[in-house]
mmCIF file of C-alpha atoms and ligand atoms in Angstrom:
data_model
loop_
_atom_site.group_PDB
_atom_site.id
_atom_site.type_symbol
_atom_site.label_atom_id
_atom_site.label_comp_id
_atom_site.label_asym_id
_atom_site.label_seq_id
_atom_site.Cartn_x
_atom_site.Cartn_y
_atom_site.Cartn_z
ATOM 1 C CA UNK B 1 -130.492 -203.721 -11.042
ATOM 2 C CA UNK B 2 -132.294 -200.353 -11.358
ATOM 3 C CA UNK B 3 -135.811 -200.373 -10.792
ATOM 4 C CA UNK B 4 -136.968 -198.102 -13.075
ATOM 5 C CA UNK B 5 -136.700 -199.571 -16.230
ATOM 6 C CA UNK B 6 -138.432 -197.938 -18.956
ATOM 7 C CA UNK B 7 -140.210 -200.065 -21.673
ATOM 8 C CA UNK B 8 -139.005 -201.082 -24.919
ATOM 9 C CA UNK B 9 -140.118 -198.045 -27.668
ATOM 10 C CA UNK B 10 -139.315 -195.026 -24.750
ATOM 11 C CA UNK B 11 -136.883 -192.643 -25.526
ATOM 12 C CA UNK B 12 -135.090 -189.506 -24.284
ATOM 13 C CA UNK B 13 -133.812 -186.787 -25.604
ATOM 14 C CA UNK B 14 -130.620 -185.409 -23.812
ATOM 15 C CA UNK B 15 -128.668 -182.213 -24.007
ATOM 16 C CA UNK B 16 -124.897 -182.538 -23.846
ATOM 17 C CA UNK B 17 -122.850 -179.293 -23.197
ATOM 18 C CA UNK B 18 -119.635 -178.130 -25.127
ATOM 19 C CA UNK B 19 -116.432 -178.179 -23.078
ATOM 20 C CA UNK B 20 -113.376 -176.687 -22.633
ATOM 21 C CA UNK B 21 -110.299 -178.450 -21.492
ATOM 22 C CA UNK B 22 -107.180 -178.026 -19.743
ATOM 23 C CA UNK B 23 -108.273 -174.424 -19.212
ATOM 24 C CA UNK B 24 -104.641 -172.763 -19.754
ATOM 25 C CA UNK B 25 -102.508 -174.235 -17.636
ATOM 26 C CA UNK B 26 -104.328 -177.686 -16.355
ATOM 27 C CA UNK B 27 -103.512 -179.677 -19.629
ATOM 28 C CA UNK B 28 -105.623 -183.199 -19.041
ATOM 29 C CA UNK B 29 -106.809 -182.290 -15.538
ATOM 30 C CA UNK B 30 -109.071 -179.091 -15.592
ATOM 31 C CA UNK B 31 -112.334 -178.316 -17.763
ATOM 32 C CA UNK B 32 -115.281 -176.244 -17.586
ATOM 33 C CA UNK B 33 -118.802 -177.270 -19.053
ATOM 34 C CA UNK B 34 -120.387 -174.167 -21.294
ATOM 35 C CA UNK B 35 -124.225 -172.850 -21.469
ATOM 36 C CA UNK B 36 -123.503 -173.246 -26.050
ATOM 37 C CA UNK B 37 -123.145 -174.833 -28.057
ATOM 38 C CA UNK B 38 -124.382 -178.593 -26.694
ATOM 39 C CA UNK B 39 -125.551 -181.166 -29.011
ATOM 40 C CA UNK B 40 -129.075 -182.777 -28.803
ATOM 41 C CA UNK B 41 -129.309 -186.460 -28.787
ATOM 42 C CA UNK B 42 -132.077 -188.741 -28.963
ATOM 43 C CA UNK B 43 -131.336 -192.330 -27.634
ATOM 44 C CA UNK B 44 -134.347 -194.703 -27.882
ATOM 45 C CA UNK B 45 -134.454 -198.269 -26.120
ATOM 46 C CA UNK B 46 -135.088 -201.024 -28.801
ATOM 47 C CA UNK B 47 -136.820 -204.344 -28.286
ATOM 48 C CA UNK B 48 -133.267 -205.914 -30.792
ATOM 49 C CA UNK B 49 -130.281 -205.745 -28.742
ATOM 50 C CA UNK B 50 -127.471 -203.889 -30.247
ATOM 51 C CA UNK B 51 -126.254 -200.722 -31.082
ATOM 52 C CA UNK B 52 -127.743 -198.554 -34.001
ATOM 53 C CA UNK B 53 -126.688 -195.094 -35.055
ATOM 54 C CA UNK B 54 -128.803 -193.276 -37.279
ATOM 55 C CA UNK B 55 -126.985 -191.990 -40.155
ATOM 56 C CA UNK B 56 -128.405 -188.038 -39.380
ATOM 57 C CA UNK B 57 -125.320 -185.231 -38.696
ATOM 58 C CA UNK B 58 -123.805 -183.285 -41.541
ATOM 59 C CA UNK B 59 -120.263 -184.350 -40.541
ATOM 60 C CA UNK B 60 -120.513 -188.031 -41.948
ATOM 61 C CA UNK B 61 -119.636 -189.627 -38.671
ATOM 62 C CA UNK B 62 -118.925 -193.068 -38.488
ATOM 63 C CA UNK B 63 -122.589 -195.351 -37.787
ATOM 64 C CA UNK B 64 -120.058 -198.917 -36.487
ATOM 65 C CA UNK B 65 -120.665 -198.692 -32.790
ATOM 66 C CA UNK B 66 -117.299 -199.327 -32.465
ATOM 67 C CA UNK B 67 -116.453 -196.238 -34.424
ATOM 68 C CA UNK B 68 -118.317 -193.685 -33.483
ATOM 69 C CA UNK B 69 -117.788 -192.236 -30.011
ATOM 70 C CA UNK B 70 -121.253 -192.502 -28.851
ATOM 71 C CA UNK B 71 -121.372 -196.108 -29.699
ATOM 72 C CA UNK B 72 -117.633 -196.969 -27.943
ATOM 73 C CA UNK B 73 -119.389 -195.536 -24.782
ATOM 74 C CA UNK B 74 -122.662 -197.110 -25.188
ATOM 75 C CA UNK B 75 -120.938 -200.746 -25.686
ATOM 76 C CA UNK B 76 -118.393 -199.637 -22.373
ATOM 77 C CA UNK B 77 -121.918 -199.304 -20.022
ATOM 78 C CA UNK B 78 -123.598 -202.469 -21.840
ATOM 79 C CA UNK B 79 -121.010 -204.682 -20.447
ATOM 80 C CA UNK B 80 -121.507 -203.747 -16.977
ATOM 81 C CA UNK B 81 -125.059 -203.742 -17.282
ATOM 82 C CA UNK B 82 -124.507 -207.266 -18.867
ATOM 83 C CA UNK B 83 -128.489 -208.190 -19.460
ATOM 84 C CA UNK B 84 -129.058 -208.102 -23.249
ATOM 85 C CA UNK B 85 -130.217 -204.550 -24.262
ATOM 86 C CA UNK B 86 -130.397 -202.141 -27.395
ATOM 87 C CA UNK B 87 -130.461 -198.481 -28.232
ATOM 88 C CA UNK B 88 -130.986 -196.498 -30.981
ATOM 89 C CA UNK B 89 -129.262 -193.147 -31.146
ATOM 90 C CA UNK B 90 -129.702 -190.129 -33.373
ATOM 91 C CA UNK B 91 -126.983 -187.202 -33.155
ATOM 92 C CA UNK B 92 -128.179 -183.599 -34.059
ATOM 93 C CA UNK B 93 -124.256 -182.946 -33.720
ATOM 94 C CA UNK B 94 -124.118 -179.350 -32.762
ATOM 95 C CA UNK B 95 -120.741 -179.065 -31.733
ATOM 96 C CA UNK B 96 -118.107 -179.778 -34.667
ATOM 97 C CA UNK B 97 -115.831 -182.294 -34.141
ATOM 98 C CA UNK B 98 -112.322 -181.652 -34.234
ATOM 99 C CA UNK B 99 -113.859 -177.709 -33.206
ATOM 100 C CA UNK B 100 -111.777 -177.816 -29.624
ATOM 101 C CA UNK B 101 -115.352 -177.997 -27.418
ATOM 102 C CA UNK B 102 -115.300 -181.512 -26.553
ATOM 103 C CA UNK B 103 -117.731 -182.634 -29.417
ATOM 104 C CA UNK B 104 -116.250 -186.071 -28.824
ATOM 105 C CA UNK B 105 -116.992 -185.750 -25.069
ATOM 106 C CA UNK B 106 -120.882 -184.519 -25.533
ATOM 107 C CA UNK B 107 -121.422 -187.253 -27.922
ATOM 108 C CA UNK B 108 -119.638 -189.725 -25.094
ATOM 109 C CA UNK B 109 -121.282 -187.900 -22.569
ATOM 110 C CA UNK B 110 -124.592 -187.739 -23.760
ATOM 111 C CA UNK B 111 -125.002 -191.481 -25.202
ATOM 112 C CA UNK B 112 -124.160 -192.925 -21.329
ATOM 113 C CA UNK B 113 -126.406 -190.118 -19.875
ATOM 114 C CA UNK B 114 -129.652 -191.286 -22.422
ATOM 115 C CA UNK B 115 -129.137 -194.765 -21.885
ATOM 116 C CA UNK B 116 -128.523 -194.336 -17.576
ATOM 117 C CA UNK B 117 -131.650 -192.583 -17.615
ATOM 118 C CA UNK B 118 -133.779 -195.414 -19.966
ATOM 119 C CA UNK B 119 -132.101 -197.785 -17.603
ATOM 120 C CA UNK B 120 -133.884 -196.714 -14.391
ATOM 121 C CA UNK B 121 -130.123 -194.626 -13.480
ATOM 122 C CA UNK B 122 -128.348 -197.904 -12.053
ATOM 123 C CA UNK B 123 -124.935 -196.164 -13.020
ATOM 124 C CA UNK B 124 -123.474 -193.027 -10.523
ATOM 125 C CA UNK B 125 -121.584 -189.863 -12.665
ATOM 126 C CA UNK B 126 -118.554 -191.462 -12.133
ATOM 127 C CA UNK B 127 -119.578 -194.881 -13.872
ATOM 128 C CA UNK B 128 -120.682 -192.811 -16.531
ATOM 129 C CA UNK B 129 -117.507 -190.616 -17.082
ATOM 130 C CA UNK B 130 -115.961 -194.040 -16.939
ATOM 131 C CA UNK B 131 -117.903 -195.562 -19.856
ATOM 132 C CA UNK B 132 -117.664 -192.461 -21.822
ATOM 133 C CA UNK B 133 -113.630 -192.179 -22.088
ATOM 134 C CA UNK B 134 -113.608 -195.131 -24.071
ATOM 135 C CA UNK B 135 -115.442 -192.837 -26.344
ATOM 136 C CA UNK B 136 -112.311 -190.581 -26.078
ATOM 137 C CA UNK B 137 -109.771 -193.157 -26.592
ATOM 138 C CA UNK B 138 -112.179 -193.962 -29.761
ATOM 139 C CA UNK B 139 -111.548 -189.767 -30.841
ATOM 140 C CA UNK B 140 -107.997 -189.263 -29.556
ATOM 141 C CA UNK B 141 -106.196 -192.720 -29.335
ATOM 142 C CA UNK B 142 -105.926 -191.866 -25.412
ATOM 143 C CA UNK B 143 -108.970 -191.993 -22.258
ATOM 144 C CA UNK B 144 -108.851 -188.518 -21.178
ATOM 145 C CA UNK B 145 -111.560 -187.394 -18.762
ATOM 146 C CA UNK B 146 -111.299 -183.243 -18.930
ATOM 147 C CA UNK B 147 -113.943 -182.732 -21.215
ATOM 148 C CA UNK B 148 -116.105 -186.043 -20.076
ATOM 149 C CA UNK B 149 -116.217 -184.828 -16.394
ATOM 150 C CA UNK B 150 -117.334 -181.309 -16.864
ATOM 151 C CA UNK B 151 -119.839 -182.627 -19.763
ATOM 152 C CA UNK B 152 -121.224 -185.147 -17.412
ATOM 153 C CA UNK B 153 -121.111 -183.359 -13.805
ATOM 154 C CA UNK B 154 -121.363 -179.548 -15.227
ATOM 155 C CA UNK B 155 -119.180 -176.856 -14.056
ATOM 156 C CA UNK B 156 -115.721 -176.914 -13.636
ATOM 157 C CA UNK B 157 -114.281 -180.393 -12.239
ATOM 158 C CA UNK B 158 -110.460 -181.177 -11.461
ATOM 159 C CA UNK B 159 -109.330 -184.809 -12.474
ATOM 160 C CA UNK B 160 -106.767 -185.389 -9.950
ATOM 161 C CA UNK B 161 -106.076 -189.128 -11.215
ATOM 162 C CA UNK B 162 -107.303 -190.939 -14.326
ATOM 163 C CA UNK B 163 -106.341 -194.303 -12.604
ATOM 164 C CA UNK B 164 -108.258 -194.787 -10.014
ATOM 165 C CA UNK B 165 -110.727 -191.749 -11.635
ATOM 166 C CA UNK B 166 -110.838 -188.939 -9.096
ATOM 167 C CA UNK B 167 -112.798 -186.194 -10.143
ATOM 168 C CA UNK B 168 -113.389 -183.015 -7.520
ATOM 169 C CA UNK B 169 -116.254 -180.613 -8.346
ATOM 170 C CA UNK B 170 -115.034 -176.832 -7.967
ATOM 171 C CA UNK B 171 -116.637 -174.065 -7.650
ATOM 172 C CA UNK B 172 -115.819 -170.804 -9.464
ATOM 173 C CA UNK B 173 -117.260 -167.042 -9.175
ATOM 174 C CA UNK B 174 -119.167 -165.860 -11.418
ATOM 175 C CA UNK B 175 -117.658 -165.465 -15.039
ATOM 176 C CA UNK B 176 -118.246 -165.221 -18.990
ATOM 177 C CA UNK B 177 -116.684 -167.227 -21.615
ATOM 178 C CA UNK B 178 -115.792 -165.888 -25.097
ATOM 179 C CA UNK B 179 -114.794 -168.352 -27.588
ATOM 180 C CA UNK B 180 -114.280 -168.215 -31.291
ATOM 181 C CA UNK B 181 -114.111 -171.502 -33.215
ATOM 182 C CA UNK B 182 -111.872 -170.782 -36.636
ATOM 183 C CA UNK B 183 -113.374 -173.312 -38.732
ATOM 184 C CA UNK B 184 -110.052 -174.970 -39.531
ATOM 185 C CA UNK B 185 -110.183 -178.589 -38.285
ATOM 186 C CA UNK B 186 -107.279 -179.521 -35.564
ATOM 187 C CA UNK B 187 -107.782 -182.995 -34.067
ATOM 188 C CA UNK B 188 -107.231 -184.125 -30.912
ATOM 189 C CA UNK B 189 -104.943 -187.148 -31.916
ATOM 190 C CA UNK B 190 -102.652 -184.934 -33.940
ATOM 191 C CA UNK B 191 -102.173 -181.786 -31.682
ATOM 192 C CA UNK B 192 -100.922 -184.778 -28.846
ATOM 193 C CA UNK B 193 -98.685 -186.459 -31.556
ATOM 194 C CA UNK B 194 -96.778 -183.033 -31.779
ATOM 195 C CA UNK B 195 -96.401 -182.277 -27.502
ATOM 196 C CA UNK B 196 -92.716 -183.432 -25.989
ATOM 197 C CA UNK B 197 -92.980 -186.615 -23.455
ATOM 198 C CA UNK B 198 -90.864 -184.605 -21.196
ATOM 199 C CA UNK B 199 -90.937 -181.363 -19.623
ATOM 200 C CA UNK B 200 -88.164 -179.169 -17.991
ATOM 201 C CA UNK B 201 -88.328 -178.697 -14.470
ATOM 202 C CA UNK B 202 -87.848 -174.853 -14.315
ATOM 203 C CA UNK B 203 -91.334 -175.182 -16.533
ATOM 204 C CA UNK B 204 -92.997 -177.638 -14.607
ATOM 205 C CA UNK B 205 -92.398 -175.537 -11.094
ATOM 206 C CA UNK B 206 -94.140 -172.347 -12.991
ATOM 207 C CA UNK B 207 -96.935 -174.785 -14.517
ATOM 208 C CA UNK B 208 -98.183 -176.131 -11.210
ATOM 209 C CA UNK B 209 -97.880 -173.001 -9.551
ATOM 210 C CA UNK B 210 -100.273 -172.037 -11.978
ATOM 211 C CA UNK B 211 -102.751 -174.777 -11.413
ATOM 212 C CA UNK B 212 -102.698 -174.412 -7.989
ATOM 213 C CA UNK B 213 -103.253 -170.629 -8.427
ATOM 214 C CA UNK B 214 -105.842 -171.413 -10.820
ATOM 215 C CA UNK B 215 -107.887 -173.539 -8.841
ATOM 216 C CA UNK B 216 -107.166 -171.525 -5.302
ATOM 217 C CA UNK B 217 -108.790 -168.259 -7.692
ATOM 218 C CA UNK B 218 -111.625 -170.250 -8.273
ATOM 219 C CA UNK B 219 -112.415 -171.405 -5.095
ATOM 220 C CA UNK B 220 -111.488 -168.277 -3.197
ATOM 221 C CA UNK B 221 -113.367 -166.126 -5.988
ATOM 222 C CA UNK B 222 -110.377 -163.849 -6.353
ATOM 223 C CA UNK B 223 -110.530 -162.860 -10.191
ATOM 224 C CA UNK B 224 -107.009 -161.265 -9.589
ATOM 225 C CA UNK B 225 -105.869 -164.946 -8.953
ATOM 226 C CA UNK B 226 -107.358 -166.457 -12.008
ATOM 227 C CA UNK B 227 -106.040 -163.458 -14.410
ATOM 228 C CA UNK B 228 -102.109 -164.448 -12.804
ATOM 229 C CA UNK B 229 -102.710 -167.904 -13.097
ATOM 230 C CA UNK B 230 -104.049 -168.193 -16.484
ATOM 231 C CA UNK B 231 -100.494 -169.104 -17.898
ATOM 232 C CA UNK B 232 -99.539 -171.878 -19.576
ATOM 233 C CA UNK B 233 -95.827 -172.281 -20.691
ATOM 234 C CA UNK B 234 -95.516 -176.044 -21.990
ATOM 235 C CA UNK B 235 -98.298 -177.351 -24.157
ATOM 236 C CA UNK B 236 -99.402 -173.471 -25.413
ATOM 237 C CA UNK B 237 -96.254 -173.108 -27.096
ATOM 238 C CA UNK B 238 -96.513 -176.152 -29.083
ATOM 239 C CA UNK B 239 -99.853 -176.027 -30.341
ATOM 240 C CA UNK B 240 -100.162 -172.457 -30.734
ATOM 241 C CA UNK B 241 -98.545 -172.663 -33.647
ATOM 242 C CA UNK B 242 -101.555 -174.900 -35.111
ATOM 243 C CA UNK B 243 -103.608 -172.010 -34.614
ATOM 244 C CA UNK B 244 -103.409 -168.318 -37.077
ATOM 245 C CA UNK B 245 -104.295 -165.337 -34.878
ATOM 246 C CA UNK B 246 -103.920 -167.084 -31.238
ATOM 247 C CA UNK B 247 -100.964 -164.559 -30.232
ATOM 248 C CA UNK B 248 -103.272 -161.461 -31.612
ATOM 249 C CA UNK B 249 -106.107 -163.051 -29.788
ATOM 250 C CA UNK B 250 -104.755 -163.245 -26.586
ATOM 251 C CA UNK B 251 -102.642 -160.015 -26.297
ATOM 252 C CA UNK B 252 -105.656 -158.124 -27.862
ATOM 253 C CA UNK B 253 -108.051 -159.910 -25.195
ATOM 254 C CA UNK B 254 -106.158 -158.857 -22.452
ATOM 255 C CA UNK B 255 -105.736 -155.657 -23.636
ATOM 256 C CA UNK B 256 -109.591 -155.344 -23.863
ATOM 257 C CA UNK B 257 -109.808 -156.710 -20.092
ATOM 258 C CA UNK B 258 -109.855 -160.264 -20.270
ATOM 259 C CA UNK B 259 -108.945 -162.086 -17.342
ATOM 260 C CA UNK B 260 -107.204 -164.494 -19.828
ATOM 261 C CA UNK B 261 -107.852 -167.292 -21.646
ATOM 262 C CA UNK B 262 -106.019 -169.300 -23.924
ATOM 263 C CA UNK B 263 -106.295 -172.453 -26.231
ATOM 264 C CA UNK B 264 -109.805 -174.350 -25.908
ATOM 265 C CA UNK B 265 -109.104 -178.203 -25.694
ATOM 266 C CA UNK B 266 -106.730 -178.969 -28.178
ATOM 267 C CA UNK B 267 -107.876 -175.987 -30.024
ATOM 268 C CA UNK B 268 -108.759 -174.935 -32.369
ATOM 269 C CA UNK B 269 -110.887 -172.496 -30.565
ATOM 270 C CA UNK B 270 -109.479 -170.179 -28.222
ATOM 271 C CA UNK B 271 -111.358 -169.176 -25.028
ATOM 272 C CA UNK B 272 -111.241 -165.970 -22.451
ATOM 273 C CA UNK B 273 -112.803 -165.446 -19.685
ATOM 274 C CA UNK B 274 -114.191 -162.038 -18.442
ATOM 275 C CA UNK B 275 -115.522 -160.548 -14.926
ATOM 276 C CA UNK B 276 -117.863 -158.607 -16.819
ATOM 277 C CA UNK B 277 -120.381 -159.112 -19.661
ATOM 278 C CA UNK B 278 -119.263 -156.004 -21.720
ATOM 279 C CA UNK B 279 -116.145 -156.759 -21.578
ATOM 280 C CA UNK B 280 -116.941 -160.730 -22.818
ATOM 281 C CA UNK B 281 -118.640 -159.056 -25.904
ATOM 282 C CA UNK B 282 -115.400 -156.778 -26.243
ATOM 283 C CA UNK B 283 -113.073 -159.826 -26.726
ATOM 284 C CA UNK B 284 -115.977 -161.189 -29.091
ATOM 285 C CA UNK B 285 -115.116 -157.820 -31.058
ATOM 286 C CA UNK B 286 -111.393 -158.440 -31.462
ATOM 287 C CA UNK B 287 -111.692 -162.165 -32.151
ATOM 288 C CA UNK B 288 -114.068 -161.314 -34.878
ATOM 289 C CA UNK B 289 -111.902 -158.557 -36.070
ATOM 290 C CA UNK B 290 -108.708 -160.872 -35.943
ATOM 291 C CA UNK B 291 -110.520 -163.730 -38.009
ATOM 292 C CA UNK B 292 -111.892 -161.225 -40.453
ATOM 293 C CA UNK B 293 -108.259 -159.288 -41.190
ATOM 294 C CA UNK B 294 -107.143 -163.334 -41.874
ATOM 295 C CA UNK B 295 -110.244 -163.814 -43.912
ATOM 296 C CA UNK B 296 -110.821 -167.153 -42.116
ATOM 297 C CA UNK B 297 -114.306 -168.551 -41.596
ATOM 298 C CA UNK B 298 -115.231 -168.289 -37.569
ATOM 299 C CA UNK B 299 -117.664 -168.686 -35.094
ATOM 300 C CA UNK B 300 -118.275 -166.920 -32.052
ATOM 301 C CA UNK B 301 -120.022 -167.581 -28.597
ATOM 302 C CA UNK B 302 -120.599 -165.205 -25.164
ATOM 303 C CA UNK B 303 -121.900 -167.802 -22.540
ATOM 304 C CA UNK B 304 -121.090 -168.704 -19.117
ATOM 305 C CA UNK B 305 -120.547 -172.115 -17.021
ATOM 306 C CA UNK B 306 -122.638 -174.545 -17.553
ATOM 307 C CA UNK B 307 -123.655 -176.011 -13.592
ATOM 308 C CA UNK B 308 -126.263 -178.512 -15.123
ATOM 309 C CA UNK B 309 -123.835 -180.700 -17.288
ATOM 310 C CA UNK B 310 -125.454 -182.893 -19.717
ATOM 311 C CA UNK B 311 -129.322 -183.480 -19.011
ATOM 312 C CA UNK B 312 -132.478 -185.589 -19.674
ATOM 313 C CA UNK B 313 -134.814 -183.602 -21.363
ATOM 314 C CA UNK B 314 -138.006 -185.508 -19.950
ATOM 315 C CA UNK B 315 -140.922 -185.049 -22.437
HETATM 316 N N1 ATP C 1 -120.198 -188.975 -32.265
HETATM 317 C C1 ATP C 1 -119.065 -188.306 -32.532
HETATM 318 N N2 ATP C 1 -118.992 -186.983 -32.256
HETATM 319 C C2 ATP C 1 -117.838 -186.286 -32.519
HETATM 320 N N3 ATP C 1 -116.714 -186.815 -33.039
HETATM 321 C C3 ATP C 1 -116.784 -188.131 -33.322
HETATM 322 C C4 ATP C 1 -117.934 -188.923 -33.069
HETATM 323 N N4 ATP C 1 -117.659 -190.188 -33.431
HETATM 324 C C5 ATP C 1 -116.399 -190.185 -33.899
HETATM 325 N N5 ATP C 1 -115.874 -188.956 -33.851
HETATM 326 C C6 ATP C 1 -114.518 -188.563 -34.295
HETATM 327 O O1 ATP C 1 -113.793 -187.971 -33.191
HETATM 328 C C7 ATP C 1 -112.976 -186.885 -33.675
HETATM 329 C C8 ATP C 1 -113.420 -185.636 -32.902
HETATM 330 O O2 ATP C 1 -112.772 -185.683 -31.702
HETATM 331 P P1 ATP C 1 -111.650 -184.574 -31.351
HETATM 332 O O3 ATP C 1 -111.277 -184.842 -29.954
HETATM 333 O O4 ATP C 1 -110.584 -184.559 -32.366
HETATM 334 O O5 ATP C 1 -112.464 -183.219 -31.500
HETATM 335 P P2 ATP C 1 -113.158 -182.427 -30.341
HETATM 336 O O6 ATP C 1 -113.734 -183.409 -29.381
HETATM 337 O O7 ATP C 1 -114.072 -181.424 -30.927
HETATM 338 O O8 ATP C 1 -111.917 -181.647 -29.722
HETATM 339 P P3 ATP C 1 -111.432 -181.556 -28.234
HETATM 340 O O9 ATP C 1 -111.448 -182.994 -27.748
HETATM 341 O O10 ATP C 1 -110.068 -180.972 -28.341
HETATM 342 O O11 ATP C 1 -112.396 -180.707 -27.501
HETATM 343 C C9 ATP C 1 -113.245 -186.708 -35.138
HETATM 344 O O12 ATP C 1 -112.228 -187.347 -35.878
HETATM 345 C C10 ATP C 1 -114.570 -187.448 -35.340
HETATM 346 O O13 ATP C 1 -114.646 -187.998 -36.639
HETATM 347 N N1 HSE C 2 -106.542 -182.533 -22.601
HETATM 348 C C1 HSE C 2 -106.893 -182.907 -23.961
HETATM 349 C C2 HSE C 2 -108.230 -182.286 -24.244
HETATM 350 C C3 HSE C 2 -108.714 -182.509 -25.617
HETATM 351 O O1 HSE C 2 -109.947 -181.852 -25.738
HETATM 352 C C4 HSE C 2 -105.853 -182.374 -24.930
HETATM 353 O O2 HSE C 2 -105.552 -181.199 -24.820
HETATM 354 O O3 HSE C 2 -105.341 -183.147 -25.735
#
């Protein structure tokens, strides 16, 4: 047992960072944490045990524990804490669900992180990305952990295995992330409905050539390496098609000096990354001029990695 308990009444307020997943090629194992969007949520310890959402985001999520991701995650960590406890949780949900940045993660992510902290921290990261995939299998039918881990440890975190969980921390060199966020609505559960269970071979040798690539870039900070390896060529031509003005995107990025980018999560954002800040706010330009021409409803960001992950916001 932890032995910093807080009292009954205390609460904290945590911020919990958008994601991207797979990044290109590293469909279920990569993801990078991101400085914006991040929800803000407010998790107070209640003298009732239980679990009670407060009925607060603009989205109409779901206030049954059992429903809403935060709440699936909360009642994972309550069984291993197994004394009787409660929490009360308010979501001022930031991140749209169904946007592609993990808003299922941060609200996963976030809940665990509040209610770790009010708990005196008995529970490591890992516990914690543990608890909060059962928010995921709440959101997407299936316990993925590439938007949990980043969320939770910050950065950019490899899941090598789901079972056992093996998550490795990487480090990357310094880079910007453009993402625009068409606000069409493409949800997790459906864009994996669509992908093939198998994969040629000819496709997988090129994909984990890529991964390894990928990762090697990072950790050798050789930008040249991440532009080559930012290829993905089995679950991007699937769900691409899910997603007006991806191909214009992405030529038109690189074109504009992108390293490369491609599908955020299961989209339907799109994501590039950039060496340099003007060029980051170039690739804003042409996603903003692509959404425009299609007179679709967007959002933009320029930010960069997110090292902190989600964090206690001690008042
Ligand atoms: N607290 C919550 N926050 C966000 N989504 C929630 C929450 N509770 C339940 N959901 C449901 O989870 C789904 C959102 O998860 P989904 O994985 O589809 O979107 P996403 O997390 O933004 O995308 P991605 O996982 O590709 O980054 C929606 O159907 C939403 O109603
Ligand atoms: N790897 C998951 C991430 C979802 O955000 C998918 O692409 O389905």
């Amino acid at each position: 047992m932890a032995n910093d308990i807080k009292s009954p009444g205390s609460s904290v307020q945590v911020l919990a960072p958008a994601t991207v997943a797979n990044l290109v090629c590293g469909f279920d194992v990569l993801g990078m944490a991101l400085q914006q969007p991040q929800d803000v949520m407010t998790v107070r310890l209640t003298e009732k045990p239980g679990i009670f959402i407060q009925k607060d985001d603009v989205y109409n999520l779901p206030v049954e524990p059992e429903k809403n991701v935060a709440g699936a995650s909360l009642l994972a960590l309550m069984e291993e804490w197994k004394a009787p406890v409660g929490f009360e949780v308010s979501i001022d949900k930031r991140i749209k669900p169904g946007s592609g940045l993990g808003s299922s993660a941060a609200s996963s992510a976030g809940a665990v992180v509040a209610a770790n902290h009010l708990l005196g921290s008995p529970f490591t990261k890992e516990d914690l990305v543990r608890f909060a995939m059962n928010g995921e299998k709440v959101a997407s039918g299936v316990k993925h952990a590439d938007n949990i881990a980043p969320c939770i440890y910050g950065g950019i975190t490899l899941i090598r295995s789901i079972f056992p969980l093996d998550i490795v921390q990487l480090t990357a060199p310094p880079m910007y992330v453009t993402v625009v966020h068409p606000q069409i609505e493409v949800r997790t559960s459906d864009a994996r409905q669509i992908l093939r269970k198998e994969v040629q071979l000819k496709a997988a040798i090129k994909q984990w050539g890529n991964i390894a690539g990928l990762v090697t870039g990072f950790l050798k900070n050789d930008y040249d390496l991440i532009g080559r390896s930012l290829e993905d060529v089995i679950i991007e031509p699937v769900r691409s098609i899910l997603i007006p003005g991806f191909d214009d995107v992405k030529k038109r990025s690189k074109d504009a000096g992108a390293l490369g980018g491609g599908i955020s999560g299961s989209g339907p954002s799109i994501f590039m990354l950039s060496k340099e800040e003007y060029v980051a706010k170039g690739v804003e330009d042409v996603m903003i001029d692509v959404y425009t021409r299609l007179g679709i409803e967007f959002k933009t960001y320029v930010t960069m990695i997110n090292y902190e992950g989600a964090k206690c916001i001690i008042s």
